Short mmCIF file of C-alpha atoms in Angstrom, two decimals:
data_model
loop_
_atom_site.label_atom_id
_atom_site.label_comp_id
_atom_site.label_asym_id
_atom_site.label_seq_id
_atom_site.Cartn_x
_atom_site.Cartn_y
_atom_site.Cartn_z
CA UNK A 1 -10.30 -8.77 -7.74
CA UNK A 2 -10.07 -6.69 -4.56
CA UNK A 3 -13.49 -5.09 -4.98
CA UNK A 4 -11.99 -1.59 -5.17
CA UNK A 5 -12.71 0.01 -8.54
CA UNK A 6 -10.72 2.85 -10.03
CA UNK A 7 -11.34 4.84 -13.18
CA UNK A 8 -9.84 5.73 -15.54
CA UNK A 9 -7.17 3.04 -15.81
CA UNK A 10 -4.97 5.20 -18.01
CA UNK A 11 -4.95 8.92 -18.63
CA UNK A 12 -2.68 11.15 -20.69
CA UNK A 13 -2.93 14.88 -20.27
CA UNK A 14 -0.92 18.03 -20.82
CA UNK A 15 0.94 20.13 -18.29
CA UNK A 16 -1.23 22.73 -16.61
CA UNK A 17 -4.39 20.68 -16.96
CA UNK A 18 -6.67 19.27 -14.29
CA UNK A 19 -7.84 15.67 -13.95
CA UNK A 20 -10.13 13.76 -11.64
CA UNK A 21 -9.52 10.18 -10.60
CA UNK A 22 -12.42 8.21 -9.25
CA UNK A 23 -12.56 5.37 -6.73
CA UNK A 24 -15.39 3.12 -5.60
CA UNK A 25 -14.48 1.33 -2.37
CA UNK A 26 -15.45 -2.23 -1.47
CA UNK A 27 -19.03 -2.58 -0.41
CA UNK A 28 -19.39 -1.54 3.22
CA UNK A 29 -15.92 0.01 3.56
CA UNK A 30 -15.98 3.45 5.15
CA UNK A 31 -12.30 4.35 4.77
CA UNK A 32 -10.78 5.36 1.46
CA UNK A 33 -7.08 6.02 1.01
CA UNK A 34 -5.15 7.52 -1.91
CA UNK A 35 -1.57 6.61 -2.68
CA UNK A 36 0.92 7.73 -5.30
CA UNK A 37 3.63 5.57 -6.77
CA UNK A 38 6.11 7.28 -9.05
CA UNK A 39 9.14 5.78 -10.76
CA UNK A 40 11.75 6.36 -8.13
CA UNK A 41 9.52 6.40 -5.08
CA UNK A 42 7.74 3.76 -3.09
CA UNK A 43 4.07 3.96 -2.28
CA UNK A 44 3.43 7.40 -0.83
CA UNK A 45 0.34 8.00 1.26
CA UNK A 46 -1.59 11.06 0.09
CA UNK A 47 -4.84 11.29 2.02
CA UNK A 48 -7.53 9.28 3.81
CA UNK A 49 -11.24 9.83 4.13
CA UNK A 50 -13.49 8.09 6.59
CA UNK A 51 -17.26 8.18 6.14
CA UNK A 52 -17.12 11.43 4.22
CA UNK A 53 -14.64 13.25 6.46
CA UNK A 54 -10.94 13.80 5.94
CA UNK A 55 -9.14 11.56 8.48
CA UNK A 56 -5.44 11.86 7.67
CA UNK A 57 -3.18 13.74 5.34
CA UNK A 58 0.17 12.55 4.04
CA UNK A 59 2.42 13.93 1.36
CA UNK A 60 -0.32 15.55 -0.66
CA UNK A 61 0.53 18.66 -2.66
CA UNK A 62 -1.63 21.77 -2.35
CA UNK A 63 -2.51 21.39 -6.04
CA UNK A 64 -4.19 18.09 -5.19
CA UNK A 65 -7.44 17.64 -3.34
CA UNK A 66 -9.84 14.84 -2.62
CA UNK A 67 -13.31 14.25 -1.33
CA UNK A 68 -15.54 11.38 -0.32
CA UNK A 69 -19.19 11.53 -1.25
CA UNK A 70 -22.25 10.31 0.70
CA UNK A 71 -22.26 7.08 -1.33
CA UNK A 72 -18.65 6.63 -0.12
CA UNK A 73 -17.01 6.86 -3.51
CA UNK A 74 -14.04 9.19 -3.61
CA UNK A 75 -12.41 11.47 -6.13
CA UNK A 76 -8.85 12.73 -6.27
CA UNK A 77 -8.47 16.01 -8.11
CA UNK A 78 -5.07 16.91 -9.52
CA UNK A 79 -4.67 20.43 -10.91
CA UNK A 80 -1.98 22.54 -12.57
CA UNK A 81 -0.37 19.29 -13.57
CA UNK A 82 3.38 19.06 -13.94
CA UNK A 83 5.52 16.42 -15.63
CA UNK A 84 6.55 15.14 -12.20
CA UNK A 85 2.95 14.28 -11.37
CA UNK A 86 3.13 11.38 -13.80
CA UNK A 87 2.60 8.36 -11.61
CA UNK A 88 0.38 5.44 -10.72
CA UNK A 89 -2.33 6.54 -8.31
CA UNK A 90 -3.86 3.86 -6.13
CA UNK A 91 -7.04 3.96 -4.17
CA UNK A 92 -7.53 1.58 -1.27
CA UNK A 93 -10.34 0.91 1.15
CA UNK A 94 -11.02 -0.75 4.48
CA UNK A 95 -14.02 -1.11 6.79
CA UNK A 96 -12.44 1.14 9.43
CA UNK A 97 -9.03 2.79 9.76
CA UNK A 98 -5.61 1.24 9.30
CA UNK A 99 -4.88 1.20 13.02
CA UNK A 100 -7.76 -1.15 13.74
CA UNK A 101 -6.11 -4.13 12.08
CA UNK A 102 -8.53 -4.17 9.16
CA UNK A 103 -7.11 -5.42 5.89
CA UNK A 104 -6.71 -2.55 3.44
CA UNK A 105 -7.52 -3.53 -0.14
CA UNK A 106 -6.05 -1.80 -3.15
CA UNK A 107 -7.58 -1.02 -6.50
CA UNK A 108 -5.70 -1.59 -9.75
CA UNK A 109 -4.60 2.00 -9.98
CA UNK A 110 -4.90 4.86 -12.44
CA UNK A 111 -1.88 5.52 -14.62
CA UNK A 112 -1.46 9.25 -15.17
CA UNK A 113 0.96 10.50 -17.78
CA UNK A 114 1.54 14.25 -18.03
CA UNK A 115 3.12 15.37 -21.29
CA UNK B 1 8.46 10.90 10.61
CA UNK B 2 7.72 7.18 10.67
CA UNK B 3 10.45 4.89 9.43
CA UNK B 4 9.58 1.48 8.07
CA UNK B 5 12.70 -0.35 6.94
CA UNK B 6 12.83 -3.52 4.91
CA UNK B 7 15.82 -5.71 4.23
CA UNK B 8 17.25 -6.89 2.06
CA UNK B 9 16.30 -4.58 -0.79
CA UNK B 10 16.47 -7.44 -3.26
CA UNK B 11 16.95 -11.16 -3.06
CA UNK B 12 17.68 -13.89 -5.60
CA UNK B 13 16.62 -17.35 -4.48
CA UNK B 14 16.78 -20.70 -6.21
CA UNK B 15 13.49 -22.42 -6.89
CA UNK B 16 12.71 -24.82 -4.06
CA UNK B 17 14.77 -22.95 -1.46
CA UNK B 18 13.19 -21.24 1.52
CA UNK B 19 13.84 -17.61 2.31
CA UNK B 20 12.92 -14.85 4.71
CA UNK B 21 13.17 -11.10 4.97
CA UNK B 22 12.67 -8.43 7.56
CA UNK B 23 10.52 -5.42 8.26
CA UNK B 24 11.54 -3.02 11.04
CA UNK B 25 9.14 -0.46 12.44
CA UNK B 26 8.82 1.86 15.43
CA UNK B 27 8.07 -0.22 18.51
CA UNK B 28 6.20 2.57 20.30
CA UNK B 29 2.48 3.18 19.66
CA UNK B 30 2.05 -0.07 17.79
CA UNK B 31 -1.32 -0.70 16.18
CA UNK B 32 -0.88 -3.14 13.33
CA UNK B 33 1.63 -4.33 10.78
CA UNK B 34 0.54 -5.10 7.22
CA UNK B 35 2.27 -7.30 4.64
CA UNK B 36 1.57 -7.04 0.93
CA UNK B 37 2.72 -8.84 -2.18
CA UNK B 38 3.11 -6.60 -5.21
CA UNK B 39 3.64 -7.78 -8.75
CA UNK B 40 4.56 -5.35 -11.50
CA UNK B 41 1.54 -3.75 -13.19
CA UNK B 42 -0.85 -5.15 -10.57
CA UNK B 43 -2.28 -3.81 -7.34
CA UNK B 44 -0.69 -4.69 -3.99
CA UNK B 45 -2.26 -7.88 -2.68
CA UNK B 46 -2.89 -8.05 1.06
CA UNK B 47 -1.15 -11.01 2.70
CA UNK B 48 -1.42 -10.48 6.44
CA UNK B 49 -2.43 -7.95 9.06
CA UNK B 50 -0.71 -8.61 12.36
CA UNK B 51 -1.76 -6.96 15.57
CA UNK B 52 -0.50 -8.98 18.54
CA UNK B 53 3.04 -9.46 19.80
CA UNK B 54 4.10 -13.01 19.06
CA UNK B 55 1.49 -13.31 16.32
CA UNK B 56 2.24 -15.84 13.64
CA UNK B 57 0.15 -16.03 10.48
CA UNK B 58 0.27 -18.44 7.57
CA UNK B 59 -1.10 -18.50 4.04
CA UNK B 60 0.00 -21.52 2.06
CA UNK B 61 3.81 -21.50 1.89
CA UNK B 62 4.05 -17.94 3.22
CA UNK B 63 4.10 -17.14 6.91
CA UNK B 64 4.93 -14.13 9.05
CA UNK B 65 5.88 -13.47 12.65
CA UNK B 66 5.67 -10.32 14.70
CA UNK B 67 7.71 -8.89 17.56
CA UNK B 68 6.19 -5.58 18.64
CA UNK B 69 8.53 -5.07 21.60
CA UNK B 70 11.62 -4.95 19.42
CA UNK B 71 9.83 -3.63 16.34
CA UNK B 72 10.31 -6.25 13.68
CA UNK B 73 8.41 -8.74 11.58
CA UNK B 74 9.73 -11.58 9.45
CA UNK B 75 8.13 -12.93 6.31
CA UNK B 76 9.04 -16.52 5.38
CA UNK B 77 8.51 -18.30 2.10
CA UNK B 78 8.96 -22.05 2.15
CA UNK B 79 9.93 -23.93 -1.00
CA UNK B 80 10.03 -20.86 -3.27
CA UNK B 81 8.32 -21.11 -6.65
CA UNK B 82 8.73 -18.82 -9.69
CA UNK B 83 5.27 -17.37 -9.05
CA UNK B 84 6.55 -16.06 -5.71
CA UNK B 85 8.66 -13.53 -7.60
CA UNK B 86 7.31 -10.13 -6.55
CA UNK B 87 8.03 -7.20 -4.29
CA UNK B 88 6.98 -7.80 -0.70
CA UNK B 89 5.95 -4.68 1.18
CA UNK B 90 5.31 -4.11 4.82
CA UNK B 91 3.36 -1.14 6.08
CA UNK B 92 2.63 0.49 9.40
CA UNK B 93 -0.28 2.80 10.21
CA UNK B 94 0.64 6.35 10.97
CA UNK B 95 2.02 9.01 8.72
CA UNK B 96 1.93 12.74 8.59
CA UNK B 97 -0.42 13.50 11.42
CA UNK B 98 0.08 10.03 12.90
CA UNK B 99 -3.27 8.66 11.84
CA UNK B 100 -4.51 5.73 9.84
CA UNK B 101 -2.71 5.99 6.52
CA UNK B 102 -0.19 3.24 5.99
CA UNK B 103 3.48 4.14 5.71
CA UNK B 104 5.12 1.61 3.42
CA UNK B 105 8.66 0.32 3.41
CA UNK B 106 10.49 0.30 0.10
CA UNK B 107 9.99 -3.43 -0.19
CA UNK B 108 12.05 -6.54 -0.73
CA UNK B 109 12.24 -7.45 -4.41
CA UNK B 110 12.28 -11.24 -4.59
CA UNK B 111 13.38 -13.07 -7.72
CA UNK B 112 13.04 -16.84 -7.84
CA UNK B 113 15.46 -18.44 -10.25
CA UNK B 114 14.37 -21.73 -11.87
#
């Protein structure tokens, strides 16, 4: 158990809908990262928050957004869903940023299926 | 765009044999190099974070070395066991705007044959 908690574990929704994925980082970790893993792609970095502020943006679509709350939990919002958004979404956390040499711990992921 | 390359893409190894594989990354602006072990339907498990040139880290039968000047890291598994079967990922901070998010290689898929 990495200490990073993600909910829901599985989600099935229809095209055009909106979903929210939730992540609770490890206790004391300030950085939260979101990653997407789809069938034919490796792990793709979406976005990072550090202590409530957006720190880095990767390959995140405009239909997707995220935020980190004062209690440091984070939510990833996916809207106007398309079939191609079906993927495993991982949240990860670390005490500081990835460049500091901190270990980054991954949650178990949220499986999203868009039908 | 950051390029993190791993080779080989897949590897079949007999149980009991030792093996190694490579991660190549940009040698400029080095911060850290991360290794993960990823089993299907599970979350990536952190193995090592390496920050210093010449670093060598060990965890049981798995070890890793780092050469930041030439931009590569090797992961070694000694005396492979079936439970070592997994995809091994390396990752390098910096993506998009060059900040903290890890850019992952596509991984080396290791299969240990009994």
